[in-house]
Tab-separated table of C-alpha atoms in Angstrom:
chain	number	residue	atom	x	y	z
U	245	UNK	CA	32.746	-8.483	26.242
U	246	UNK	CA	31.169	-5.079	25.739
U	247	UNK	CA	27.754	-3.900	24.569
U	248	UNK	CA	26.949	-0.324	23.581
U	249	UNK	CA	23.284	0.509	24.154
U	250	UNK	CA	21.643	3.725	22.984
U	251	UNK	CA	17.957	3.489	22.104
U	252	UNK	CA	15.055	5.845	21.485
U	253	UNK	CA	12.536	3.001	21.749
U	254	UNK	CA	13.248	1.672	25.233
U	255	UNK	CA	10.770	-1.206	25.044
U	256	UNK	CA	12.280	-4.181	26.898
U	257	UNK	CA	15.720	-2.602	27.155
U	258	UNK	CA	16.095	-2.910	30.961
U	259	UNK	CA	15.403	-6.642	30.974
U	260	UNK	CA	17.627	-7.144	27.946
U	261	UNK	CA	20.532	-5.224	29.482
U	262	UNK	CA	20.246	-7.146	32.773
U	263	UNK	CA	20.492	-10.434	30.916
U	264	UNK	CA	23.497	-9.199	28.943
U	265	UNK	CA	25.206	-8.387	32.248
U	266	UNK	CA	24.436	-11.919	33.448
U	267	UNK	CA	26.369	-13.231	30.427
U	268	UNK	CA	29.377	-11.111	31.372
U	269	UNK	CA	28.791	-8.088	29.168
U	270	UNK	CA	29.992	-4.651	30.225
U	271	UNK	CA	27.441	-1.980	29.264
U	272	UNK	CA	28.276	1.377	27.693
U	273	UNK	CA	25.467	3.884	27.212
U	274	UNK	CA	24.475	7.483	26.537
U	275	UNK	CA	21.894	10.096	27.461
U	276	UNK	CA	18.401	8.937	28.338
U	277	UNK	CA	19.262	5.263	27.932
U	278	UNK	CA	22.078	5.635	30.451
U	279	UNK	CA	19.672	7.197	32.941
U	280	UNK	CA	17.046	4.473	32.506
U	281	UNK	CA	19.562	1.649	32.913
U	282	UNK	CA	21.257	3.261	35.918
U	283	UNK	CA	17.926	3.938	37.631
U	284	UNK	CA	17.139	0.234	37.289
U	285	UNK	CA	20.288	-0.865	39.092
U	286	UNK	CA	22.442	-1.725	36.081
U	287	UNK	CA	26.123	-0.797	36.156
U	288	UNK	CA	26.690	1.382	33.112
U	289	UNK	CA	29.807	3.102	31.772
U	290	UNK	CA	28.985	6.569	30.376
U	291	UNK	CA	30.228	6.983	26.832
U	292	UNK	CA	32.134	10.135	27.794
U	293	UNK	CA	34.235	8.031	30.189
U	294	UNK	CA	35.308	6.074	27.112
U	295	UNK	CA	35.898	9.008	24.764
U	296	UNK	CA	37.283	11.498	27.289
U	297	UNK	CA	34.924	14.099	25.867
U	298	UNK	CA	31.545	15.187	27.235
U	299	UNK	CA	28.379	14.997	25.197
U	300	UNK	CA	28.225	18.374	23.472
U	301	UNK	CA	26.202	20.626	21.201
U	302	UNK	CA	22.927	19.644	22.883
U	303	UNK	CA	23.703	15.964	22.372
U	304	UNK	CA	24.465	16.300	18.668
U	305	UNK	CA	27.975	14.939	19.323
U	306	UNK	CA	28.599	12.086	21.736
U	307	UNK	CA	29.586	8.816	20.030
U	308	UNK	CA	31.467	10.200	17.004
U	309	UNK	CA	34.923	9.272	18.324
U	310	UNK	CA	37.753	6.845	17.412
U	311	UNK	CA	37.416	5.056	20.740
U	312	UNK	CA	33.865	4.125	19.782
U	313	UNK	CA	34.224	3.470	16.067
U	314	UNK	CA	37.676	1.942	16.454
U	315	UNK	CA	36.176	-0.519	18.915
U	316	UNK	CA	33.475	-1.369	16.376
U	317	UNK	CA	35.466	-1.456	13.140
U	318	UNK	CA	38.702	-3.149	14.213
U	319	UNK	CA	39.239	-6.513	12.521
U	320	UNK	CA	39.952	-9.044	15.230
U	321	UNK	CA	42.085	-11.227	12.955
U	322	UNK	CA	44.177	-8.281	11.691
U	323	UNK	CA	47.329	-7.975	13.800
U	324	UNK	CA	47.947	-4.362	12.780
U	325	UNK	CA	44.423	-3.394	13.815
U	326	UNK	CA	44.873	-5.018	17.193
U	327	UNK	CA	48.193	-3.252	17.766
U	328	UNK	CA	46.602	0.077	16.797
U	329	UNK	CA	43.800	-0.466	19.295
U	330	UNK	CA	46.272	-1.400	22.028
U	331	UNK	CA	48.495	1.622	21.317
U	332	UNK	CA	45.499	4.000	21.414
U	333	UNK	CA	43.737	2.436	24.404
U	334	UNK	CA	40.741	1.366	22.301
U	335	UNK	CA	38.644	-1.385	23.833
U	336	UNK	CA	36.685	-3.635	21.469
U	337	UNK	CA	32.878	-3.500	21.369
U	338	UNK	CA	31.101	-6.784	20.652
U	339	UNK	CA	27.445	-5.784	20.536
U	340	UNK	CA	25.610	-2.610	19.481
U	341	UNK	CA	21.981	-2.070	20.455
U	342	UNK	CA	20.729	1.100	18.770
U	343	UNK	CA	17.455	2.353	17.375
U	344	UNK	CA	17.305	5.807	15.940
U	345	UNK	CA	15.748	9.136	16.785
U	346	UNK	CA	12.024	8.894	15.915
U	347	UNK	CA	12.111	10.965	12.725
U	348	UNK	CA	9.049	9.319	11.154
U	349	UNK	CA	6.991	9.690	14.333
U	350	UNK	CA	8.042	13.327	14.593
U	351	UNK	CA	6.965	14.316	11.081
U	352	UNK	CA	3.697	12.386	11.504
U	353	UNK	CA	2.725	14.660	14.383
U	354	UNK	CA	0.179	17.351	13.651
U	355	UNK	CA	1.892	20.686	12.993
U	356	UNK	CA	5.421	19.262	13.350
U	357	UNK	CA	7.913	21.980	12.455
U	358	UNK	CA	10.930	21.698	10.198
U	359	UNK	CA	13.144	22.546	13.197
U	360	UNK	CA	11.700	19.629	15.193
U	361	UNK	CA	12.233	17.301	12.248
U	362	UNK	CA	15.852	18.411	11.791
U	363	UNK	CA	16.637	17.799	15.465
U	364	UNK	CA	15.332	14.254	15.063
U	365	UNK	CA	17.782	13.406	12.299
U	366	UNK	CA	20.093	10.939	14.034
U	367	UNK	CA	23.793	11.155	13.163
U	368	UNK	CA	25.680	9.089	15.723
U	369	UNK	CA	23.172	6.232	15.708
U	370	UNK	CA	23.362	5.419	11.981
U	371	UNK	CA	27.162	5.771	12.138
U	372	UNK	CA	27.385	3.164	14.898
U	373	UNK	CA	24.964	0.851	13.133
U	374	UNK	CA	26.908	1.037	9.894
U	375	UNK	CA	30.232	0.474	11.637
U	376	UNK	CA	28.921	-2.528	13.544
U	377	UNK	CA	27.145	-3.994	10.512
U	378	UNK	CA	30.240	-3.538	8.329
U	379	UNK	CA	32.212	-5.568	10.860
U	380	UNK	CA	29.470	-8.187	11.279
U	381	UNK	CA	31.917	-11.062	11.566
U	382	UNK	CA	32.902	-9.736	14.984
U	383	UNK	CA	30.115	-7.408	16.091
U	384	UNK	CA	26.415	-8.088	16.615
U	385	UNK	CA	24.055	-5.209	15.831
U	386	UNK	CA	20.426	-5.006	16.997
U	387	UNK	CA	17.935	-2.376	15.765
U	388	UNK	CA	14.642	-4.083	16.582
U	389	UNK	CA	13.398	-4.663	20.159
U	390	UNK	CA	11.446	-7.670	18.876
U	391	UNK	CA	14.784	-9.457	18.453
U	392	UNK	CA	15.737	-9.274	22.148
U	393	UNK	CA	14.173	-12.554	23.255
U	394	UNK	CA	15.724	-14.576	20.427
U	395	UNK	CA	19.114	-12.965	20.991
U	396	UNK	CA	19.046	-13.773	24.699
U	397	UNK	CA	18.054	-17.361	23.948
U	398	UNK	CA	20.971	-17.762	21.539
U	399	UNK	CA	23.412	-16.189	24.005
U	400	UNK	CA	22.173	-18.585	26.667
U	401	UNK	CA	22.634	-21.556	24.329
U	402	UNK	CA	26.103	-20.493	23.143
U	403	UNK	CA	27.850	-19.199	26.281
U	404	UNK	CA	27.235	-15.525	25.525
U	405	UNK	CA	28.300	-15.684	21.857
U	406	UNK	CA	26.213	-14.987	18.755
U	407	UNK	CA	26.640	-17.232	15.738
U	408	UNK	CA	28.001	-15.814	12.488
U	409	UNK	CA	24.684	-16.660	10.792
U	410	UNK	CA	22.782	-14.533	13.310
U	411	UNK	CA	25.244	-11.644	13.006
U	412	UNK	CA	24.911	-11.725	9.227
U	413	UNK	CA	21.126	-11.551	9.509
U	414	UNK	CA	21.302	-8.693	12.015
U	415	UNK	CA	23.761	-6.762	9.813
U	416	UNK	CA	21.422	-6.975	6.834
U	417	UNK	CA	18.549	-5.756	9.002
U	418	UNK	CA	20.668	-2.848	10.265
U	419	UNK	CA	21.546	-1.664	6.761
U	420	UNK	CA	17.868	-1.941	5.723
U	421	UNK	CA	16.978	0.100	8.802
U	422	UNK	CA	19.415	2.916	8.034
U	423	UNK	CA	18.521	2.881	4.329
U	424	UNK	CA	14.849	3.377	5.130
U	425	UNK	CA	15.668	6.034	7.721
U	426	UNK	CA	17.641	8.040	5.167
U	427	UNK	CA	14.929	7.563	2.537
U	428	UNK	CA	12.249	9.035	4.825
U	429	UNK	CA	14.494	12.012	5.625
U	430	UNK	CA	15.326	12.550	1.957
U	431	UNK	CA	11.683	12.570	0.870
U	432	UNK	CA	10.634	14.860	3.723
U	433	UNK	CA	13.407	17.390	3.038
U	434	UNK	CA	12.612	17.420	-0.681
U	435	UNK	CA	9.014	18.292	0.168
U	436	UNK	CA	10.057	21.025	2.595
U	437	UNK	CA	13.166	22.461	0.956
U	438	UNK	CA	12.483	21.795	-2.731
U	439	UNK	CA	8.690	21.503	-2.983
U	440	UNK	CA	8.620	22.290	-6.713
U	441	UNK	CA	10.785	19.235	-7.446
U	442	UNK	CA	9.286	16.771	-4.940
U	443	UNK	CA	6.574	15.098	-7.062
U	444	UNK	CA	8.886	13.082	-9.299
U	445	UNK	CA	12.348	12.951	-7.736
U	446	UNK	CA	15.472	12.289	-9.779
U	447	UNK	CA	16.126	9.315	-7.519
U	448	UNK	CA	12.901	7.668	-6.306
U	449	UNK	CA	13.178	5.285	-3.369
U	450	UNK	CA	10.582	2.864	-2.048
U	451	UNK	CA	10.550	1.154	1.318
U	452	UNK	CA	8.490	-2.016	1.242
U	453	UNK	CA	7.696	-4.343	4.127
U	454	UNK	CA	6.494	-7.882	3.537
U	455	UNK	CA	2.829	-8.138	4.484
U	456	UNK	CA	2.034	-11.680	3.389
U	457	UNK	CA	3.330	-14.705	1.549
U	458	UNK	CA	0.790	-15.405	-1.177
U	459	UNK	CA	-0.443	-18.812	-2.277
U	460	UNK	CA	1.020	-18.155	-5.724
U	461	UNK	CA	1.312	-15.484	-8.396
U	462	UNK	CA	-0.832	-15.043	-11.487
U	463	UNK	CA	-0.388	-18.786	-12.091
U	464	UNK	CA	0.288	-21.634	-9.636
U	465	UNK	CA	3.870	-22.129	-10.856
U	466	UNK	CA	4.775	-18.523	-9.947
U	467	UNK	CA	5.819	-17.544	-6.416
U	468	UNK	CA	4.510	-14.288	-4.974
U	469	UNK	CA	4.422	-12.079	-1.886
U	470	UNK	CA	2.528	-8.922	-0.909
U	471	UNK	CA	4.494	-5.897	0.315
U	472	UNK	CA	3.149	-2.768	1.946
U	473	UNK	CA	4.382	0.804	2.064
U	474	UNK	CA	4.542	1.761	5.764
U	475	UNK	CA	2.510	4.714	7.003
U	476	UNK	CA	0.015	4.512	4.106
U	477	UNK	CA	-3.571	3.361	4.198
U	478	UNK	CA	-4.727	0.771	1.716
U	479	UNK	CA	-5.116	-2.903	0.930
U	480	UNK	CA	-2.079	-3.910	2.969
U	481	UNK	CA	-4.024	-3.177	6.169
U	482	UNK	CA	-6.532	-5.956	5.502
U	483	UNK	CA	-7.808	-8.273	8.238
U	484	UNK	CA	-8.610	-11.797	7.068
U	485	UNK	CA	-11.362	-13.464	9.080
U	486	UNK	CA	-11.619	-16.727	7.192
U	487	UNK	CA	-10.514	-18.743	4.193
U	488	UNK	CA	-7.420	-19.711	2.271
U	489	UNK	CA	-4.423	-17.437	1.863
U	490	UNK	CA	-4.882	-14.742	-0.763
U	491	UNK	CA	-3.309	-15.135	-4.186
U	492	UNK	CA	-1.722	-12.493	-6.401
U	493	UNK	CA	-4.831	-12.329	-8.592
U	494	UNK	CA	-7.084	-11.997	-5.539
U	495	UNK	CA	-5.288	-8.837	-4.431
U	496	UNK	CA	-5.360	-7.278	-7.906
U	497	UNK	CA	-9.118	-7.909	-8.044
U	498	UNK	CA	-9.595	-6.744	-4.451
U	499	UNK	CA	-8.256	-3.330	-5.388
U	500	UNK	CA	-10.721	-2.924	-8.245
U	501	UNK	CA	-13.613	-4.106	-6.071
U	502	UNK	CA	-12.795	-1.620	-3.329
U	503	UNK	CA	-12.062	1.313	-5.640
U	504	UNK	CA	-15.407	1.052	-7.434
U	505	UNK	CA	-17.580	0.566	-4.345
U	506	UNK	CA	-15.747	3.228	-2.327
U	507	UNK	CA	-16.375	5.915	-4.972
U	508	UNK	CA	-20.148	5.595	-4.565
U	509	UNK	CA	-21.861	7.216	-1.593
U	510	UNK	CA	-25.002	5.077	-1.565
U	511	UNK	CA	-24.767	1.435	-0.432
U	512	UNK	CA	-23.015	-0.210	-3.368
U	513	UNK	CA	-21.505	-3.491	-4.499
U	514	UNK	CA	-18.994	-4.299	-7.204
U	515	UNK	CA	-18.333	-7.789	-8.539
U	516	UNK	CA	-14.934	-8.317	-10.155
U	517	UNK	CA	-13.726	-11.044	-12.479
U	518	UNK	CA	-10.204	-10.990	-13.893
U	519	UNK	CA	-9.738	-7.378	-12.768
U	520	UNK	CA	-12.846	-6.125	-14.615
U	521	UNK	CA	-16.266	-5.381	-13.113
U	522	UNK	CA	-18.848	-7.871	-14.352
U	523	UNK	CA	-21.478	-6.377	-12.059
U	524	UNK	CA	-22.065	-3.278	-9.964
U	525	UNK	CA	-25.029	-1.531	-8.413
U	526	UNK	CA	-26.103	1.051	-5.882
U	527	UNK	CA	-29.318	0.962	-3.869
U	528	UNK	CA	-30.949	1.998	-0.602
U	529	UNK	CA	-29.594	-1.085	1.215
U	530	UNK	CA	-26.492	-3.212	0.779
U	531	UNK	CA	-28.684	-6.289	0.270
U	532	UNK	CA	-30.510	-4.687	-2.661
U	533	UNK	CA	-27.225	-3.451	-4.093
U	534	UNK	CA	-25.770	-6.967	-3.989
U	535	UNK	CA	-28.829	-8.537	-5.620
U	536	UNK	CA	-28.773	-5.999	-8.458
U	537	UNK	CA	-25.004	-6.278	-8.923
U	538	UNK	CA	-25.223	-10.072	-9.107
U	539	UNK	CA	-28.052	-9.810	-11.642
U	540	UNK	CA	-25.778	-7.755	-13.908
U	541	UNK	CA	-24.057	-10.934	-15.098
U	542	UNK	CA	-24.740	-14.041	-12.955
U	543	UNK	CA	-22.625	-16.303	-15.179
U	544	UNK	CA	-19.487	-14.166	-14.861
U	545	UNK	CA	-20.101	-13.666	-11.124
U	546	UNK	CA	-19.181	-17.321	-10.512
U	547	UNK	CA	-15.769	-17.376	-8.783
U	548	UNK	CA	-15.660	-13.603	-8.434
U	549	UNK	CA	-14.422	-11.028	-5.922
U	550	UNK	CA	-17.198	-9.043	-4.241
U	551	UNK	CA	-16.656	-5.576	-2.788
U	552	UNK	CA	-19.285	-3.964	-0.540
U	553	UNK	CA	-19.019	-0.422	0.832
U	554	UNK	CA	-21.108	-1.206	3.917
U	555	UNK	CA	-20.869	-3.855	6.649
U	556	UNK	CA	-22.049	-7.230	5.419
U	557	UNK	CA	-25.283	-8.178	7.185
U	558	UNK	CA	-26.860	-11.612	7.590
U	559	UNK	CA	-29.399	-11.134	4.801
U	560	UNK	CA	-26.691	-10.222	2.304
U	561	UNK	CA	-24.473	-13.072	3.537
U	562	UNK	CA	-27.287	-15.563	2.906
U	563	UNK	CA	-27.589	-14.283	-0.664
U	564	UNK	CA	-23.837	-14.455	-1.276
U	565	UNK	CA	-23.863	-18.077	-0.098
U	566	UNK	CA	-25.974	-19.054	-3.120
U	567	UNK	CA	-23.023	-18.837	-5.513
U	568	UNK	CA	-19.311	-19.681	-5.531
U	569	UNK	CA	-17.289	-16.636	-4.484
U	570	UNK	CA	-13.526	-16.361	-4.061
U	571	UNK	CA	-13.370	-13.274	-1.797
U	572	UNK	CA	-15.717	-10.908	-0.009
U	573	UNK	CA	-14.195	-7.567	1.019
U	574	UNK	CA	-16.003	-4.923	3.062
U	575	UNK	CA	-15.442	-2.344	5.825
U	576	UNK	CA	-16.706	-4.960	8.265
U	577	UNK	CA	-18.957	-7.965	8.886
U	578	UNK	CA	-21.795	-8.379	11.352
U	579	UNK	CA	-21.212	-11.388	13.607
U	580	UNK	CA	-24.164	-13.320	12.148
U	581	UNK	CA	-22.898	-12.645	8.627
U	582	UNK	CA	-19.474	-14.043	9.510
U	583	UNK	CA	-21.073	-17.139	10.978
U	584	UNK	CA	-23.079	-17.716	7.813
U	585	UNK	CA	-20.218	-17.104	5.382
U	586	UNK	CA	-17.784	-19.270	7.337
U	587	UNK	CA	-19.883	-22.288	6.454
U	588	UNK	CA	-17.925	-22.238	3.192
U	589	UNK	CA	-14.418	-23.426	4.132
U	590	UNK	CA	-12.467	-21.710	1.355
U	591	UNK	CA	-14.144	-18.310	0.956
U	592	UNK	CA	-11.822	-15.495	1.965
U	593	UNK	CA	-13.492	-12.909	4.192
U	594	UNK	CA	-11.523	-9.666	4.180
U	595	UNK	CA	-12.221	-6.700	6.417
U	596	UNK	CA	-10.619	-3.477	5.234
U	597	UNK	CA	-10.768	-0.713	7.851
U	598	UNK	CA	-9.377	1.732	5.256
U	599	UNK	CA	-12.104	0.827	2.725
U	600	UNK	CA	-12.971	4.425	1.929
U	601	UNK	CA	-9.468	5.797	2.430
U	602	UNK	CA	-7.240	4.050	-0.073
U	603	UNK	CA	-4.014	6.009	-0.436
U	604	UNK	CA	-3.887	8.388	-3.355
U	605	UNK	CA	-0.843	10.103	-4.764
U	606	UNK	CA	1.507	7.983	-6.846
U	607	UNK	CA	0.842	4.802	-8.740
U	608	UNK	CA	3.794	2.515	-9.490
U	609	UNK	CA	3.871	-0.134	-12.174
U	610	UNK	CA	6.812	-2.398	-12.770
U	611	UNK	CA	8.000	-3.041	-16.314
U	612	UNK	CA	11.099	-5.010	-17.223
U	613	UNK	CA	14.048	-3.089	-15.812
U	614	UNK	CA	12.156	-0.218	-14.221
U	615	UNK	CA	9.008	1.425	-12.894
U	616	UNK	CA	6.444	3.673	-14.461
U	617	UNK	CA	5.219	6.273	-11.967
U	618	UNK	CA	2.116	8.409	-12.336
U	619	UNK	CA	-0.390	10.197	-10.157
U	620	UNK	CA	-3.427	8.055	-9.401
U	621	UNK	CA	-6.599	8.459	-11.441
U	622	UNK	CA	-8.578	9.883	-8.537
U	623	UNK	CA	-10.607	12.460	-10.443
U	624	UNK	CA	-14.291	11.967	-9.719
U	625	UNK	CA	-16.540	13.416	-12.394
U	626	UNK	CA	-19.585	15.239	-10.998
U	627	UNK	CA	-22.597	16.893	-12.599
U	628	UNK	CA	-20.814	20.252	-12.586
U	629	UNK	CA	-18.120	18.837	-14.916
U	630	UNK	CA	-20.592	17.880	-17.624
U	631	UNK	CA	-21.224	19.747	-20.836
U	632	UNK	CA	-24.208	19.138	-23.116
U	633	UNK	CA	-23.419	19.298	-26.851
U	634	UNK	CA	-26.696	17.704	-28.043
U	635	UNK	CA	-30.221	19.098	-28.188
U	636	UNK	CA	-31.697	16.439	-25.894
U	637	UNK	CA	-30.446	17.163	-22.386
U	638	UNK	CA	-30.804	14.197	-19.979
U	639	UNK	CA	-32.994	14.585	-16.891
U	640	UNK	CA	-31.700	14.252	-13.313
U	641	UNK	CA	-32.293	10.493	-13.071
U	642	UNK	CA	-30.530	9.951	-16.363
U	643	UNK	CA	-27.568	12.090	-15.276
U	644	UNK	CA	-27.281	10.045	-12.076
U	645	UNK	CA	-27.098	6.880	-14.163
U	646	UNK	CA	-24.549	8.462	-16.494
U	647	UNK	CA	-22.321	9.432	-13.570
U	648	UNK	CA	-22.695	5.959	-12.066
U	649	UNK	CA	-21.747	4.303	-15.365
U	650	UNK	CA	-18.810	6.689	-15.731
U	651	UNK	CA	-17.562	5.715	-12.257
U	652	UNK	CA	-17.624	2.039	-13.133
U	653	UNK	CA	-16.067	2.397	-16.602
U	654	UNK	CA	-13.077	4.052	-14.956
U	655	UNK	CA	-12.104	0.580	-13.673
U	656	UNK	CA	-12.793	-1.351	-16.890
U	657	UNK	CA	-9.759	-2.312	-18.966
U	658	UNK	CA	-9.551	-0.186	-22.104
U	659	UNK	CA	-11.197	-0.059	-24.502
U	660	UNK	CA	-14.003	-0.014	-21.949
U	661	UNK	CA	-17.770	0.429	-22.243
U	662	UNK	CA	-20.425	0.216	-19.503
U	663	UNK	CA	-24.199	0.070	-19.976
U	664	UNK	CA	-26.237	0.969	-16.875
U	665	UNK	CA	-29.853	1.455	-15.879
U	666	UNK	CA	-31.439	2.577	-12.600
U	667	UNK	CA	-28.128	2.495	-10.727
U	668	UNK	CA	-27.213	-0.966	-11.996
U	669	UNK	CA	-24.681	-2.205	-14.508
U	670	UNK	CA	-26.360	-4.303	-17.191
U	671	UNK	CA	-23.500	-4.745	-19.659
U	672	UNK	CA	-19.716	-4.390	-19.820
U	673	UNK	CA	-17.352	-4.484	-22.779
U	674	UNK	CA	-13.766	-4.699	-21.555
U	675	UNK	CA	-10.273	-4.813	-22.986
U	676	UNK	CA	-11.171	-4.799	-26.656
U	677	UNK	CA	-8.736	-3.632	-29.327
U	678	UNK	CA	-11.551	-1.778	-31.091
U	679	UNK	CA	-13.935	0.562	-29.316
U	680	UNK	CA	-16.842	-0.442	-31.506
U	681	UNK	CA	-16.241	-4.087	-30.556
U	682	UNK	CA	-16.317	-3.066	-26.874
U	683	UNK	CA	-19.686	-1.413	-27.535
U	684	UNK	CA	-20.953	-4.537	-29.288
U	685	UNK	CA	-19.890	-6.717	-26.368
U	686	UNK	CA	-21.457	-4.452	-23.729
U	687	UNK	CA	-24.734	-4.282	-25.641
U	688	UNK	CA	-24.736	-8.040	-26.161
U	689	UNK	CA	-24.331	-8.518	-22.399
U	690	UNK	CA	-27.133	-6.035	-21.730
U	691	UNK	CA	-29.531	-7.601	-24.226
U	692	UNK	CA	-33.080	-6.291	-23.852
U	693	UNK	CA	-32.007	-4.359	-20.755
U	694	UNK	CA	-30.186	-1.878	-23.012
U	695	UNK	CA	-33.512	-0.296	-23.991
U	696	UNK	CA	-33.822	2.920	-21.981
U	697	UNK	CA	-30.346	2.465	-20.441
U	698	UNK	CA	-27.309	4.743	-20.614
U	699	UNK	CA	-23.850	4.029	-21.994
U	700	UNK	CA	-20.445	5.233	-20.805
U	701	UNK	CA	-17.189	5.126	-22.732
U	702	UNK	CA	-13.764	5.519	-21.114
U	703	UNK	CA	-12.539	7.557	-24.120
U	704	UNK	CA	-14.029	9.458	-27.040
U	705	UNK	CA	-15.743	7.929	-30.071
U	706	UNK	CA	-13.608	8.515	-33.181
U	707	UNK	CA	-16.548	7.580	-35.437
U	708	UNK	CA	-20.331	7.555	-35.202
U	709	UNK	CA	-20.483	3.739	-35.606
U	710	UNK	CA	-20.522	3.156	-31.830
U	711	UNK	CA	-23.258	5.747	-31.317
U	712	UNK	CA	-25.301	4.143	-34.085
U	713	UNK	CA	-25.071	0.725	-32.373
U	714	UNK	CA	-26.136	2.312	-29.073
U	715	UNK	CA	-29.203	3.843	-30.750
U	716	UNK	CA	-30.181	0.563	-32.388
U	717	UNK	CA	-30.064	-1.151	-28.974
U	718	UNK	CA	-32.302	1.483	-27.380
U	719	UNK	CA	-29.721	3.482	-25.397
U	720	UNK	CA	-31.201	6.829	-24.387
U	721	UNK	CA	-28.066	8.746	-23.325
U	722	UNK	CA	-24.287	8.529	-23.616
U	723	UNK	CA	-21.441	9.909	-21.550
U	724	UNK	CA	-17.961	10.185	-23.015
U	725	UNK	CA	-14.954	12.502	-22.550
U	726	UNK	CA	-15.306	14.286	-25.881
U	727	UNK	CA	-12.321	15.741	-27.662
U	728	UNK	CA	-12.313	13.786	-30.911
U	729	UNK	CA	-11.751	15.663	-34.158
U	730	UNK	CA	-14.952	13.948	-35.319
U	731	UNK	CA	-17.119	14.814	-32.309
U	732	UNK	CA	-19.510	16.662	-34.615
U	733	UNK	CA	-20.248	13.427	-36.462
U	734	UNK	CA	-21.449	11.748	-33.257
U	735	UNK	CA	-23.270	14.859	-32.052
U	736	UNK	CA	-25.134	15.231	-35.336
U	737	UNK	CA	-26.234	11.607	-35.291
U	738	UNK	CA	-27.426	11.887	-31.650
U	739	UNK	CA	-29.509	14.918	-32.582
U	740	UNK	CA	-31.018	13.063	-35.545
U	741	UNK	CA	-32.165	10.131	-33.397
U	742	UNK	CA	-32.871	12.121	-30.202
U	743	UNK	CA	-30.151	10.582	-27.995
U	744	UNK	CA	-28.700	12.782	-25.286
U	745	UNK	CA	-24.917	12.927	-25.186
U	746	UNK	CA	-22.854	14.559	-22.447
U	747	UNK	CA	-19.132	15.223	-22.325
U	748	UNK	CA	-17.242	14.587	-19.067
U	749	UNK	CA	-14.013	16.151	-20.287
U	750	UNK	CA	-12.049	13.395	-18.522
U	751	UNK	CA	-10.582	10.306	-20.179
U	752	UNK	CA	-10.206	7.152	-18.065
U	753	UNK	CA	-7.925	4.721	-19.877
U	754	UNK	CA	-6.966	1.724	-17.733
U	755	UNK	CA	-4.212	-0.500	-19.085
């Protein structure tokens, strides 16, 4: 039996090769792997002894030869193949252990050059993997050093032979490995060689790795799993300290909780229910922020997801314990806070080291038969973006509240309205078919707290009816994108009743 070993990641390879030899395997190798194995006392046949050709072109060509690929691709139960191998002095290869040039690691390096990246595009390695995986009935193929121990155990249990089931599994893993390798190269070269066409490629590929099996999907009868995109920051890097496994809905709500709290510089808390914020606040301390956020809508906060943009301290943990909460997510937890919160057996405590660094760029949404792809809505409206079409210009405190409300409304399902006061949400109208109904709902939630508060709309007001309702409830200022053909109608009414209105110039639909 023969094994061909050529690896960039040499983790565990010496021990693995020694055990293969103990099972009667002859080892063929190349380049640096050959040197490492030889220096550790393993008898190794150089690949050029097999091919009759030296490694050439700075190592670009070494295994691309019929005596290698013939040994991998020959069908053992095909008499003609066996005769061809015998006539051409081709020895069969039973096991391939290859992992590829570190292309991803190379391009991740600071100031990596295109030349360095090109030299780390592996040619011979993927060819051997594909040949071995194609002939999986006869050839085992290993791309992951984490498989070594299990492979050795199976060889020990089966007199040096891998089962067909194992070889099938390894072949699938090998093709996934080469597919991802080519995808990374393709995307990198598009960025470098065709930068004008790299944002939305004609063929868009995604590599996803399973991060977690979820308890269930949107409903208990639906199965679900959570996949991550390697190399990106985000929710997939969560650390769970306590509680039941996350569900599909938990993760959807987690994203909203983190996105809202992470956009605010002051200590802030967002409380999410069914993907909409039912409470949010900013304050001088995270404890105050939580208390104010909870007070936004205590009834809806029952069974919610809480996002905090600071470490959870013991005082805040004690307050959270007073109500039923599904998940708490934060950049971290003080040890005393963890101890307190763990008194509830089911509460999920999620640390997210990337809390303030969620990946931006592209947003993917699956629809039946395909994906919608768009850039993420990462535009943060600041005071410099605002224009003032009404006579009554809001003061600094009012503008701060308007910007806060505008940040929160960005994550409310459209049609979305947020009423806020003193850095606290006091009313939310979410997901209504009519904007005026969203205003009615938000003002109903706010109640008496609407007097002297501000109101934010995720899109423009097509009629003055919403502005009229805001005035009747005591709203003192409104922020909206502007851009309606009937803006003048709303502006005129605001001037008549002395409400300040500002335009952000940015719409924030969320569907």
